Amino acid sequence: MGARRKVIGQLLLDAGAVTPEVLDEALGSQHARGERLGRCLVAMGACSEEQVGAALAGQLGLSFLPGPLEIRGDAHQLVEEKLVRGRAVLPLLATPRSVRLAMVDPLDISTLDDVQFQTGRRVEPVVVTATAHAEAVDTLFAGDMTDLVAQLPTELKRRGAAPPDELERATRSAPVVRIVDRILDQAIEEGASDIHVEETGSDVQVRYRVDGVLRRAMDLPSGVRRAVLSRIKVMAGMDISVRRRAQDGAMRRTHRERSLNLRVSTVPVTGGEKAVVRILDPGSGPKNLGDLGLSAEDTTRIRDMAAAGEGVILVTGPTGSGKTTTLFALLSELDRTSQNVVTLEDPVEYALEGVSQIQVDTRAGLSFADALRAVLRQDPDVVMVGEIRDRETAEIAMAAAVTGHLVLSTLHTTDAPGAITRLLDMGVPPFLVAGGLTGIIAQRLVRRLCTRCMGRGCELCGDGHKGRTGVYQVLATTDALRDEIARGGTTARIRRLAREAGMGTLADDARRAVAQNATSPHEITRILKGSANAVSTCAHCGAGVPAGAAACPGCGRPRGRHCTCGERVERGWRFCPSCVRPLSAAVHAA
């Protein structure tokens, strides 16, 4: 297989499609991700699907067909639609003895055997791009949306609610199946993380979240609104007769050799129901910390924290900021052969070899706290807890860290120092936080600049961005920080000590990402705004003033009333609440 990849790379070099430097970078990415070289080059934006397809065809001595694909007669009926979609193949021409088969991956021998078995004919493969195949399949099987709606069973077009048995039977009809399949497959093709299906009065709006941005994908006519939601609920194992309360369900879907987990949630809304489908790819987990976009310095600090082999490492940030991805990148670098590594998740997002992964289910009586207690009796070396949601889980995690375990988890806070305050506010004893906490990683996700057009916009990306990268803030616990935490110190003092120990801000790392052309200034605007609480502007000279500073570093003007120890004090106080020293007359009178 390695020789084949080198041959494809040489063919692309000879054709002038890539440069030697780009090819070397793609080979490194291919080795890290375990993907084929052509896919890596297309994902990087280094060359087009057509160039890779033509090179692959040349390597194998096959024909290459650019889109649009032409299907002769009823050749497509020889192969089941499930195989056509799942294996990325399409019969183009059939004779009594042979079938001409379009293939995105002509090296897939098992698919060639399956098609030959289904058709009873000799298979003649030709190479096509994934886009050309997808467009042909959409045209062939999905059909025009208006035509599909016209074919819907009568009971689905009525305004009144159909009986559950009729509704379930109707949602298995071919038009409904094709409409929902089209919604799901298009979302997966576009790399969406979530699908939103919302009833808006008499219509249905479908939106995809791609690279963190929610955008409208399609509007469905009124005749299909009951059918689509009911079909999704049937596929997810939910009760289609229940429309007035929230439900959760799940399903598995195979798409081009990828086995995906789809989590479905429905809630009643004014005018109907809303469904959100979360798309999880267990095989898309990061290979190492180098995949995340961390600076070299922060990568080293995180690896040093994990190398200690004990303590709690927290990853913080809002929902959808990539916290779980960071944890799995860290887990992937650990020695999982000689260590017992266990994860507690809700839901299980990535599959990682050598790790015991446990699905937490609160409805079945298995909460994070209960599962963590049980796991600690299983002789673990490393435990990953999907999220710390309450005091009980936090205390168990900290206690486990103090007794020599490495615990990885997530918390919802705006920055790294805020996580310490959050744990203390939960009621976790300060001595336990000080003794158990090893480090904190705060992060946000920003859209990555398209490597082909560098933000100008092209047919690959549309608006100049493709994929996402992270910006980070890494806090490593020092002895001075532990002492301050044990005393129940304020966030401002903890932040100041963390900065002295080398911690930067999210805004600093966002500027680094821009300087390295990883993202655009427009993308980091929200990061800078989100870090506004860390730096304010002096009203006298305009300089940036760190939070909790006693004076402006630009002009030296005092920032409010402060004790000589640096603690902020209020008017009328006679003693400092931090160091318990008497306040000077000037401060007291101010």
Coordinates of C-alpha atoms in Angstrom, one line a residue:
M1 CA 0.0 0.0 0.0
G2 CA 2.9 2.4 0.8
A3 CA 4.2 1.9 -2.8
R4 CA 0.9 2.8 -4.3
R5 CA 0.7 6.0 -2.3
K6 CA 4.1 7.0 -3.4
V7 CA 3.2 6.3 -7.1
I8 CA 0.0 8.5 -6.8
G9 CA 2.1 11.3 -5.2
Q10 CA 4.6 11.0 -8.0
L11 CA 1.9 11.2 -10.6
L12 CA 0.5 14.3 -9.0
L13 CA 4.0 15.8 -8.9
D14 CA 4.5 15.0 -12.6
A15 CA 1.2 16.6 -13.5
G16 CA 2.1 19.8 -11.5
A17 CA -0.9 19.4 -9.2
V18 CA 1.2 19.5 -6.0
T19 CA 4.6 20.7 -5.0
P20 CA 7.2 18.5 -3.2
E21 CA 6.7 20.5 0.0
V22 CA 2.9 20.0 0.0
L23 CA 3.3 16.3 -0.8
D24 CA 5.7 15.9 2.2
E25 CA 3.2 17.6 4.5
A26 CA 0.4 15.4 3.2
L27 CA 2.5 12.2 3.7
G28 CA 3.0 13.3 7.3
S29 CA -0.7 13.9 7.8
Q30 CA -1.5 10.6 6.1
H31 CA 0.7 8.7 8.5
A32 CA -0.8 10.4 11.5
R33 CA -4.5 10.0 10.4
G34 CA -4.2 6.6 8.7
E35 CA -6.0 7.9 5.6
R36 CA -5.1 7.6 1.9
L37 CA -2.9 10.2 0.4
G38 CA -5.5 11.5 -2.1
R39 CA -8.0 12.2 0.7
C40 CA -5.4 14.0 2.7
L41 CA -4.4 16.2 -0.2
V42 CA -8.1 17.1 -1.0
A43 CA -8.8 17.8 2.7
M44 CA -5.8 20.2 2.8
G45 CA -7.1 21.9 -0.3
A46 CA -3.8 21.2 -2.1
C47 CA -5.5 19.7 -5.2
S48 CA -8.9 18.9 -6.5
E49 CA -10.9 15.6 -6.4
E50 CA -10.6 15.4 -10.2
Q51 CA -6.8 15.6 -10.1
V52 CA -6.6 12.8 -7.4
G53 CA -9.2 10.7 -9.3
A54 CA -7.3 11.0 -12.6
A55 CA -4.0 10.1 -10.8
L56 CA -5.6 7.0 -9.1
A57 CA -7.1 5.9 -12.4
G58 CA -3.7 6.3 -14.1
Q59 CA -2.0 4.3 -11.4
L60 CA -4.4 1.4 -11.8
G61 CA -4.8 1.5 -15.5
L62 CA -8.5 2.4 -15.3
S63 CA -10.6 5.0 -17.0
F64 CA -11.5 8.2 -15.1
L65 CA -14.9 9.8 -15.6
P66 CA -15.5 13.5 -14.5
G67 CA -19.0 14.5 -13.5
P68 CA -21.8 14.7 -14.3
L69 CA -22.2 10.9 -14.7
E70 CA -24.5 9.5 -17.3
I71 CA -26.5 6.3 -16.5
R72 CA -27.6 4.2 -19.5
G73 CA -31.1 2.6 -19.2
D74 CA -32.0 0.9 -15.9
A75 CA -28.4 -0.1 -15.0
H76 CA -28.8 1.4 -11.5
Q77 CA -31.5 -1.1 -10.6
L78 CA -29.1 -4.0 -10.7
V79 CA -27.6 -2.9 -7.3
E80 CA -29.5 -2.1 -4.1
E81 CA -29.6 1.5 -3.1
K82 CA -28.1 0.7 0.3
L83 CA -25.0 -0.6 -1.5
V84 CA -24.8 2.3 -3.9
R85 CA -24.9 4.9 -1.1
G86 CA -22.9 3.0 1.5
R87 CA -20.0 1.8 -0.7
A88 CA -19.9 4.8 -3.1
V89 CA -20.5 2.9 -6.3
L90 CA -23.0 3.3 -9.1
P91 CA -23.7 1.0 -12.2
L92 CA -23.6 3.1 -15.3
L93 CA -24.1 0.6 -18.1
A94 CA -25.2 -3.0 -18.1
T95 CA -24.9 -5.7 -20.8
P96 CA -26.0 -9.4 -20.4
R97 CA -22.5 -10.3 -19.3
S98 CA -20.9 -7.2 -17.7
V99 CA -21.7 -4.0 -15.8
R100 CA -19.7 -0.8 -15.9
L101 CA -19.3 0.4 -12.3
A102 CA -18.4 3.9 -11.2
M103 CA -16.3 3.7 -8.0
V104 CA -14.9 6.3 -5.7
D105 CA -12.5 3.7 -4.2
P106 CA -11.5 1.2 -6.9
L107 CA -9.2 -0.6 -4.4
D108 CA -12.3 -1.8 -2.5
I109 CA -12.1 -5.5 -3.6
S110 CA -14.9 -6.6 -1.2
T111 CA -17.3 -4.2 -2.9
L112 CA -16.4 -5.4 -6.3
D113 CA -17.2 -9.0 -5.1
D114 CA -20.5 -7.9 -3.7
V115 CA -21.6 -6.1 -6.9
Q116 CA -20.5 -9.1 -9.0
F117 CA -22.6 -11.4 -6.7
Q118 CA -25.7 -9.1 -6.8
T119 CA -25.6 -8.6 -10.6
G120 CA -24.3 -12.0 -11.7
R121 CA -22.1 -10.1 -14.2
R122 CA -18.4 -9.3 -14.7
V123 CA -17.6 -5.9 -13.2
E124 CA -15.7 -3.3 -15.1
P125 CA -14.7 -0.5 -12.7
V126 CA -14.1 3.2 -13.6
V127 CA -12.9 5.9 -11.2
V128 CA -15.1 8.8 -10.3
T129 CA -14.9 11.6 -7.6
A130 CA -17.0 11.5 -4.4
T131 CA -18.8 14.7 -5.5
A132 CA -19.7 13.3 -8.9
H133 CA -21.0 10.1 -7.3
A134 CA -23.0 12.0 -4.7
E135 CA -24.6 14.3 -7.2
A136 CA -25.6 11.4 -9.4
V137 CA -27.1 9.5 -6.5
D138 CA -29.0 12.5 -5.3
T139 CA -30.5 13.0 -8.8
L140 CA -31.2 9.3 -9.3
F141 CA -32.7 8.3 -6.0
A142 CA -33.8 11.5 -4.2
G143 CA -35.6 13.0 -7.1
D144 CA -37.3 16.4 -7.1
M145 CA -38.6 17.3 -3.6
T146 CA -42.0 18.4 -5.1
D147 CA -42.4 15.0 -6.8
L148 CA -41.5 13.1 -3.6
V149 CA -44.0 15.1 -1.6
A150 CA -46.6 14.4 -4.2
Q151 CA -46.0 10.7 -3.8
L152 CA -46.6 10.8 0.0
P153 CA -49.4 8.7 1.4
T154 CA -52.6 10.5 1.9
E155 CA -52.7 10.1 5.7
L156 CA -49.5 12.2 5.9
K157 CA -51.0 15.1 4.1
R158 CA -54.0 15.5 6.4
R159 CA -53.9 18.2 9.0
G160 CA -55.3 15.9 11.7
A161 CA -53.2 13.4 13.5
A162 CA -53.1 10.0 11.9
P163 CA -53.4 6.9 14.1
P164 CA -50.0 5.7 15.3
D165 CA -50.2 2.4 13.3
E166 CA -51.0 4.2 10.0
L167 CA -48.4 6.9 10.7
E168 CA -45.7 4.3 11.3
R169 CA -46.6 2.4 8.2
A170 CA -46.7 5.5 6.1
T171 CA -43.3 6.7 7.3
R172 CA -41.7 3.5 5.8
S173 CA -42.9 4.5 2.3
A174 CA -40.2 5.1 -0.3
P175 CA -40.7 8.9 -0.7
V176 CA -40.4 9.6 3.0
V177 CA -37.4 7.3 3.3
R178 CA -35.6 9.1 0.4
I179 CA -36.4 12.6 1.8
V180 CA -34.9 11.7 5.2
D181 CA -31.9 9.9 3.7
R182 CA -31.2 12.9 1.6
I183 CA -31.2 15.2 4.6
L184 CA -28.9 12.9 6.6
D185 CA -26.5 12.1 3.7
Q186 CA -26.2 15.7 2.6
A187 CA -25.4 16.8 6.2
I188 CA -22.7 14.1 6.5
E189 CA -21.2 15.1 3.1
E190 CA -21.0 18.7 4.2
G191 CA -19.3 17.8 7.5
A192 CA -22.2 18.9 9.7
S193 CA -22.0 18.2 13.4
D194 CA -25.8 18.7 14.0
I195 CA -29.0 18.7 12.0
H196 CA -31.9 20.9 13.1
V197 CA -35.4 20.0 11.8
E198 CA -37.9 22.6 12.9
E199 CA -41.6 23.1 12.3
T200 CA -42.3 26.7 11.5
G201 CA -46.1 26.9 11.2
S202 CA -47.0 25.0 8.1
D203 CA -43.4 24.5 6.8
V204 CA -40.3 22.6 7.9
Q205 CA -36.9 24.3 8.0
V206 CA -33.8 22.1 7.9
R207 CA -30.5 23.7 9.1
Y208 CA -26.9 22.2 9.4
R209 CA -24.2 23.3 11.8
V210 CA -21.0 23.2 9.9
D211 CA -17.7 24.4 11.5
G212 CA -19.7 25.7 14.4
V213 CA -22.0 27.9 12.3
L214 CA -25.7 27.1 11.9
R215 CA -27.0 27.8 8.4
R216 CA -30.2 27.0 6.5
A217 CA -29.9 24.0 4.2
M218 CA -33.4 23.6 2.8
D219 CA -37.1 24.3 3.4
L220 CA -39.5 21.5 3.0
P221 CA -43.2 22.0 2.0
S222 CA -46.0 21.5 4.5
G223 CA -47.0 18.1 3.1
V224 CA -43.8 16.6 4.4
R225 CA -43.6 18.1 7.9
R226 CA -45.2 15.2 9.8
A227 CA -43.5 12.6 7.7
V228 CA -40.0 13.8 8.2
L229 CA -40.1 14.1 11.9
S230 CA -42.0 10.8 12.3
R231 CA -39.5 9.0 10.1
I232 CA -36.5 10.3 12.1
K233 CA -38.3 9.2 15.3
V234 CA -38.9 5.7 13.9
M235 CA -35.3 5.4 12.9
A236 CA -34.1 6.5 16.3
G237 CA -36.4 4.0 18.1
M238 CA -38.7 6.7 19.6
D239 CA -42.5 6.8 20.0
I240 CA -44.1 8.7 17.1
S241 CA -47.4 9.1 19.0
V242 CA -45.7 11.2 21.7
R243 CA -45.5 14.8 20.5
R244 CA -46.1 16.8 23.8
R245 CA -42.9 15.8 25.7
A246 CA -39.2 15.6 25.0
Q247 CA -37.7 12.3 23.8
D248 CA -34.2 11.0 23.2
G249 CA -33.1 8.3 20.7
A250 CA -30.2 7.0 18.7
M251 CA -29.4 5.2 15.5
R252 CA -26.3 4.0 13.5
R253 CA -25.7 5.0 9.9
T254 CA -23.1 3.8 7.4
H255 CA -21.9 6.3 4.9
R256 CA -19.0 5.6 2.5
E257 CA -17.4 3.0 4.8
R258 CA -17.8 5.2 7.8
S259 CA -20.0 3.9 10.7
L260 CA -21.6 6.9 12.4
N261 CA -23.6 7.3 15.6
L262 CA -26.6 9.6 15.4
R263 CA -28.1 11.0 18.6
V264 CA -31.6 12.3 18.2
S265 CA -33.5 14.7 20.6
T266 CA -37.0 16.0 20.1
V267 CA -38.9 18.7 22.0
P268 CA -42.4 20.1 21.6
V269 CA -42.5 23.7 20.3
T270 CA -45.2 26.1 19.4
G271 CA -46.7 24.8 16.2
G272 CA -45.3 21.3 16.4
E273 CA -42.0 19.6 17.2
K274 CA -38.3 20.2 16.8
A275 CA -35.7 17.5 16.3
V276 CA -31.9 17.9 16.6
V277 CA -29.6 15.1 15.3
R278 CA -26.1 15.0 16.6
I279 CA -23.7 13.3 14.2
L280 CA -20.8 11.4 15.9
D281 CA -18.0 9.7 14.0
P282 CA -16.2 7.3 16.4
G283 CA -13.4 6.9 14.0
S284 CA -12.6 10.6 13.6
G285 CA -10.8 11.1 16.9
P286 CA -7.5 13.0 17.0
K287 CA -4.3 11.0 16.8
N288 CA -2.3 13.3 19.1
L289 CA -2.1 16.8 20.6
G290 CA -0.4 18.0 17.4
D291 CA -3.7 17.7 15.6
L292 CA -5.3 20.4 17.7
G293 CA -3.5 23.6 16.8
L294 CA -1.8 24.1 20.1
S295 CA 1.4 26.2 20.3
A296 CA 4.6 24.2 20.8
E297 CA 5.0 25.7 24.3
D298 CA 1.4 24.7 25.4
T299 CA 1.8 21.3 23.9
T300 CA 4.9 20.7 26.0
R301 CA 3.2 21.9 29.2
I302 CA 0.2 19.7 28.7
R303 CA 2.4 16.6 28.0
D304 CA 4.4 17.4 31.1
M305 CA 1.2 17.6 33.2
A306 CA 0.1 14.2 31.9
A307 CA 3.6 12.7 32.4
A308 CA 3.2 13.2 36.2
G309 CA 0.8 10.3 36.1
E310 CA -1.5 11.7 38.8
G311 CA -3.7 14.7 39.5
V312 CA -6.7 16.2 37.8
I313 CA -6.4 17.9 34.4
L314 CA -9.5 19.9 33.4
V315 CA -10.5 21.1 30.0
T316 CA -12.9 24.1 30.2
G317 CA -15.0 26.0 27.7
P318 CA -18.6 26.4 26.4
T319 CA -20.6 23.7 24.8
G320 CA -19.2 22.8 21.4
S321 CA -15.7 24.1 22.0
G322 CA -14.0 20.8 21.4
K323 CA -13.3 19.8 25.1
T324 CA -13.9 16.0 24.5
T325 CA -11.7 16.1 21.4
T326 CA -8.8 17.6 23.5
L327 CA -9.2 14.9 26.1
F328 CA -9.1 12.1 23.5
A329 CA -6.0 13.7 21.9
L330 CA -4.3 13.5 25.3
L331 CA -5.5 9.9 25.9
S332 CA -4.2 8.9 22.5
E333 CA -0.7 9.8 23.6
L334 CA -0.8 7.8 26.8
D335 CA 0.6 4.2 27.2
R336 CA -2.6 2.2 27.0
T337 CA -0.8 -1.1 26.9
S338 CA 0.7 -1.1 30.3
Q339 CA -1.9 1.1 31.9
N340 CA -5.6 0.6 32.7
V341 CA -7.4 3.5 31.0
V342 CA -11.1 3.9 31.6
T343 CA -13.5 6.6 30.3
L344 CA -17.0 7.6 31.6
E345 CA -18.9 9.3 28.8
D346 CA -22.4 10.6 27.9
P347 CA -22.4 9.8 25.0
V348 CA -19.4 7.8 23.9
E349 CA -18.1 10.0 21.0
Y350 CA -14.8 8.4 19.8
A351 CA -13.6 4.9 19.8
L352 CA -10.0 4.5 21.2
E353 CA -8.2 1.2 21.1
G354 CA -6.9 -0.1 24.5
V355 CA -9.5 2.0 26.5
S356 CA -12.5 0.7 28.5
Q357 CA -15.3 3.1 27.5
I358 CA -18.4 3.2 29.7
Q359 CA -21.7 4.8 28.7
V360 CA -23.2 6.8 31.6
D361 CA -27.0 6.5 31.9
T362 CA -28.6 8.5 34.7
R363 CA -32.0 7.0 33.9
A364 CA -30.7 3.6 34.5
G365 CA -29.2 4.7 37.8
L366 CA -25.6 5.0 36.6
S367 CA -24.5 8.6 37.1
F368 CA -21.0 10.0 36.7
A369 CA -20.5 9.8 40.4
D370 CA -21.8 6.2 40.7
A371 CA -19.7 5.1 37.7
L372 CA -16.6 6.8 39.0
R373 CA -16.9 5.1 42.4
A374 CA -17.2 1.7 40.6
V375 CA -14.3 2.4 38.3
L376 CA -12.0 3.3 41.2
R377 CA -12.5 -0.2 42.5
Q378 CA -11.3 -1.6 39.1
D379 CA -7.6 -0.7 39.6
P380 CA -7.4 2.2 37.1
D381 CA -4.3 4.2 36.2
V382 CA -6.1 6.8 34.2
V383 CA -9.8 7.8 34.3
M384 CA -11.5 10.2 32.0
V385 CA -14.8 11.7 33.3
G386 CA -16.9 13.2 30.5
E387 CA -18.0 16.1 32.6
I388 CA -18.0 17.3 36.2
R389 CA -21.6 18.3 36.9
D390 CA -21.9 18.4 40.7
R391 CA -20.0 18.5 43.9
E392 CA -20.1 14.8 44.5
T393 CA -18.3 14.0 41.2
A394 CA -15.8 16.7 41.7
E395 CA -14.9 15.5 45.2
I396 CA -14.5 11.9 44.1
A397 CA -12.3 13.0 41.2
M398 CA -10.1 15.2 43.4
A399 CA -9.8 12.5 46.0
A400 CA -8.8 9.9 43.4
A401 CA -6.1 12.3 42.1
V402 CA -4.7 12.8 45.6
T403 CA -4.4 9.0 45.9
G404 CA -2.3 8.7 42.8
H405 CA -4.7 8.4 39.8
L406 CA -4.6 10.6 36.7
V407 CA -8.1 12.0 36.2
L408 CA -9.1 13.9 33.0
S409 CA -12.4 15.8 32.8
T410 CA -14.3 18.9 31.6
L411 CA -16.0 21.8 33.2
H412 CA -18.0 24.8 31.9
T413 CA -16.1 28.0 32.7
T414 CA -15.0 31.0 30.6
D415 CA -11.3 30.7 31.3
A416 CA -8.8 28.5 33.1
P417 CA -8.6 30.4 36.5
G418 CA -12.4 30.5 36.6
A419 CA -12.4 26.7 36.9
I420 CA -10.8 26.9 40.3
T421 CA -13.4 29.3 41.5
R422 CA -16.1 27.1 40.1
L423 CA -14.9 24.1 42.0
L424 CA -14.7 26.1 45.2
D425 CA -18.2 27.4 44.6
M426 CA -19.5 23.9 44.1
G427 CA -18.4 23.2 47.7
V428 CA -15.3 21.2 47.1
P429 CA -12.9 21.7 50.1
P430 CA -10.0 24.1 49.1
F431 CA -7.4 21.7 50.4
L432 CA -8.8 19.0 48.1
V433 CA -8.7 21.3 45.1
A434 CA -5.2 22.4 45.9
G435 CA -3.9 18.9 46.4
G436 CA -5.6 17.3 43.5
L437 CA -5.5 19.8 40.6
T438 CA -2.6 19.5 38.2
G439 CA -3.6 21.8 35.4
I440 CA -6.4 23.4 33.4
I441 CA -6.8 23.9 29.7
A442 CA -9.3 26.6 28.5
Q443 CA -10.2 26.6 24.8
R444 CA -12.4 27.9 22.0
L445 CA -12.8 26.8 18.4
V446 CA -12.4 29.1 15.5
R447 CA -12.8 28.4 11.8
R448 CA -9.6 27.6 9.9
L449 CA -8.5 29.5 6.8
C450 CA -8.9 27.5 3.7
T451 CA -5.5 26.3 2.6
R452 CA -6.3 26.6 -1.1
C453 CA -7.5 30.2 -1.2
M454 CA -6.2 31.5 2.2
G455 CA -9.5 33.2 3.1
R456 CA -10.4 34.7 -0.3
G457 CA -13.2 32.1 -1.0
C458 CA -13.2 29.3 -3.6
E459 CA -15.2 26.4 -4.8
L460 CA -13.7 24.2 -2.0
C461 CA -14.7 26.4 1.0
G462 CA -17.2 29.0 -0.2
D463 CA -16.4 31.8 2.2
G464 CA -12.7 31.3 2.8
H465 CA -12.9 29.0 5.8
K466 CA -12.8 25.2 6.0
G467 CA -12.4 23.1 9.1
R468 CA -11.7 24.4 12.6
T469 CA -8.7 24.9 14.9
G470 CA -8.4 25.8 18.6
V471 CA -7.1 28.6 20.6
Y472 CA -6.0 27.8 24.1
Q473 CA -5.1 29.0 27.6
V474 CA -3.0 26.5 29.7
L475 CA -2.6 26.8 33.5
A476 CA -0.2 24.5 35.2
T477 CA -0.6 24.4 39.0
T478 CA 2.5 25.6 40.9
D479 CA 3.2 25.6 44.7
A480 CA 2.3 29.3 45.0
L481 CA -1.0 28.6 43.3
R482 CA -1.7 25.6 45.6
D483 CA -1.1 27.8 48.6
E484 CA -3.4 30.4 47.3
I485 CA -6.2 27.9 46.5
A486 CA -5.9 26.3 49.9
R487 CA -6.5 29.7 51.4
G488 CA -9.6 30.2 49.2
G489 CA -8.0 33.0 47.2
T490 CA -10.0 35.2 44.8
T491 CA -10.1 34.6 41.1
A492 CA -8.1 37.8 40.5
R493 CA -5.2 36.7 42.8
I494 CA -5.2 33.2 41.3
R495 CA -5.2 34.7 37.8
R496 CA -2.2 36.9 38.7
L497 CA -0.2 34.0 40.1
A498 CA -1.0 31.9 37.0
R499 CA 0.2 34.7 34.7
E500 CA 3.4 34.9 36.7
A501 CA 3.8 31.1 36.2
G502 CA 3.6 31.6 32.4
M503 CA -0.1 31.3 31.6
G504 CA -1.2 33.5 28.7
T505 CA -4.8 34.5 27.7
L506 CA -7.1 33.1 25.1
A507 CA -6.7 36.5 23.2
D508 CA -2.9 36.0 23.2
D509 CA -3.2 32.6 21.6
A510 CA -5.9 33.8 19.2
R511 CA -3.4 36.4 17.9
R512 CA -0.8 33.6 17.5
A513 CA -3.2 31.6 15.4
V514 CA -3.7 34.7 13.1
A515 CA 0.0 35.3 12.9
Q516 CA 0.5 31.7 11.7
N517 CA -2.3 32.1 9.1
A518 CA -4.4 29.4 10.9
T519 CA -7.4 31.6 11.1
S520 CA -8.6 35.2 10.3
P521 CA -8.8 38.3 12.3
H522 CA -12.6 38.3 11.8
E523 CA -12.8 34.8 13.4
I524 CA -10.9 35.7 16.6
T525 CA -13.1 38.8 17.3
R526 CA -15.4 36.8 19.4
I527 CA -12.4 35.3 21.3
L528 CA -11.1 38.8 22.1
K529 CA -14.6 39.9 23.3
G530 CA -14.9 36.8 25.4
S531 CA -11.6 37.6 27.1
A532 CA -12.7 41.2 27.9
N533 CA -13.0 40.4 31.6
A534 CA -9.2 39.6 31.6
V535 CA -8.1 43.0 30.3
S536 CA -9.7 46.4 30.6
T537 CA -8.8 49.8 29.3
C538 CA -7.4 52.6 31.4
A539 CA -9.6 55.7 31.2
H540 CA -6.6 58.0 31.5
C541 CA -4.0 56.6 29.1
G542 CA -5.8 53.9 27.2
A543 CA -3.4 51.1 28.2
G544 CA -4.6 47.6 28.8
V545 CA -5.0 46.8 32.5
P546 CA -5.0 43.2 33.7
A547 CA -7.9 42.1 35.8
G548 CA -7.2 42.6 39.5
A549 CA -4.3 45.0 39.0
A550 CA -3.8 47.7 41.7
A551 CA -2.7 50.3 39.1
C552 CA -2.5 50.9 35.4
P553 CA 0.8 49.6 34.1
G554 CA 0.9 52.5 31.5
C555 CA 0.4 55.6 33.7
G556 CA 0.6 54.2 37.3
R557 CA -2.8 55.6 38.3
P558 CA -4.5 53.5 41.1
R559 CA -7.3 51.2 40.0
G560 CA -9.8 51.6 42.9
R561 CA -8.8 51.1 46.6
H562 CA -6.3 48.4 47.3
C563 CA -4.4 47.2 50.4
T564 CA -0.6 47.0 50.2
C565 CA -1.0 43.2 49.7
G566 CA -2.9 43.9 46.5
E567 CA -6.4 42.9 47.7
R568 CA -9.2 45.2 46.6
V569 CA -11.0 46.9 49.5
E570 CA -14.3 48.8 49.9
R571 CA -14.9 52.3 51.3
G572 CA -15.2 52.2 55.1
W573 CA -13.2 49.0 55.7
R574 CA -10.8 49.2 58.6
F575 CA -9.0 45.9 57.9
C576 CA -8.0 44.0 54.8
P577 CA -10.1 40.8 54.6
S578 CA -7.2 39.0 52.9
C579 CA -4.1 39.8 55.1
V580 CA -6.0 41.2 58.1
R581 CA -3.7 44.2 58.3
P582 CA -5.0 47.6 59.3
L583 CA -5.8 49.8 56.3
S584 CA -3.9 53.1 56.0
A585 CA -5.8 56.3 56.8
A586 CA -5.6 57.4 53.1
V587 CA -7.2 54.2 51.9
H588 CA -9.7 54.2 54.6
A589 CA -10.8 57.7 53.9
A590 CA -10.8 57.4 50.1

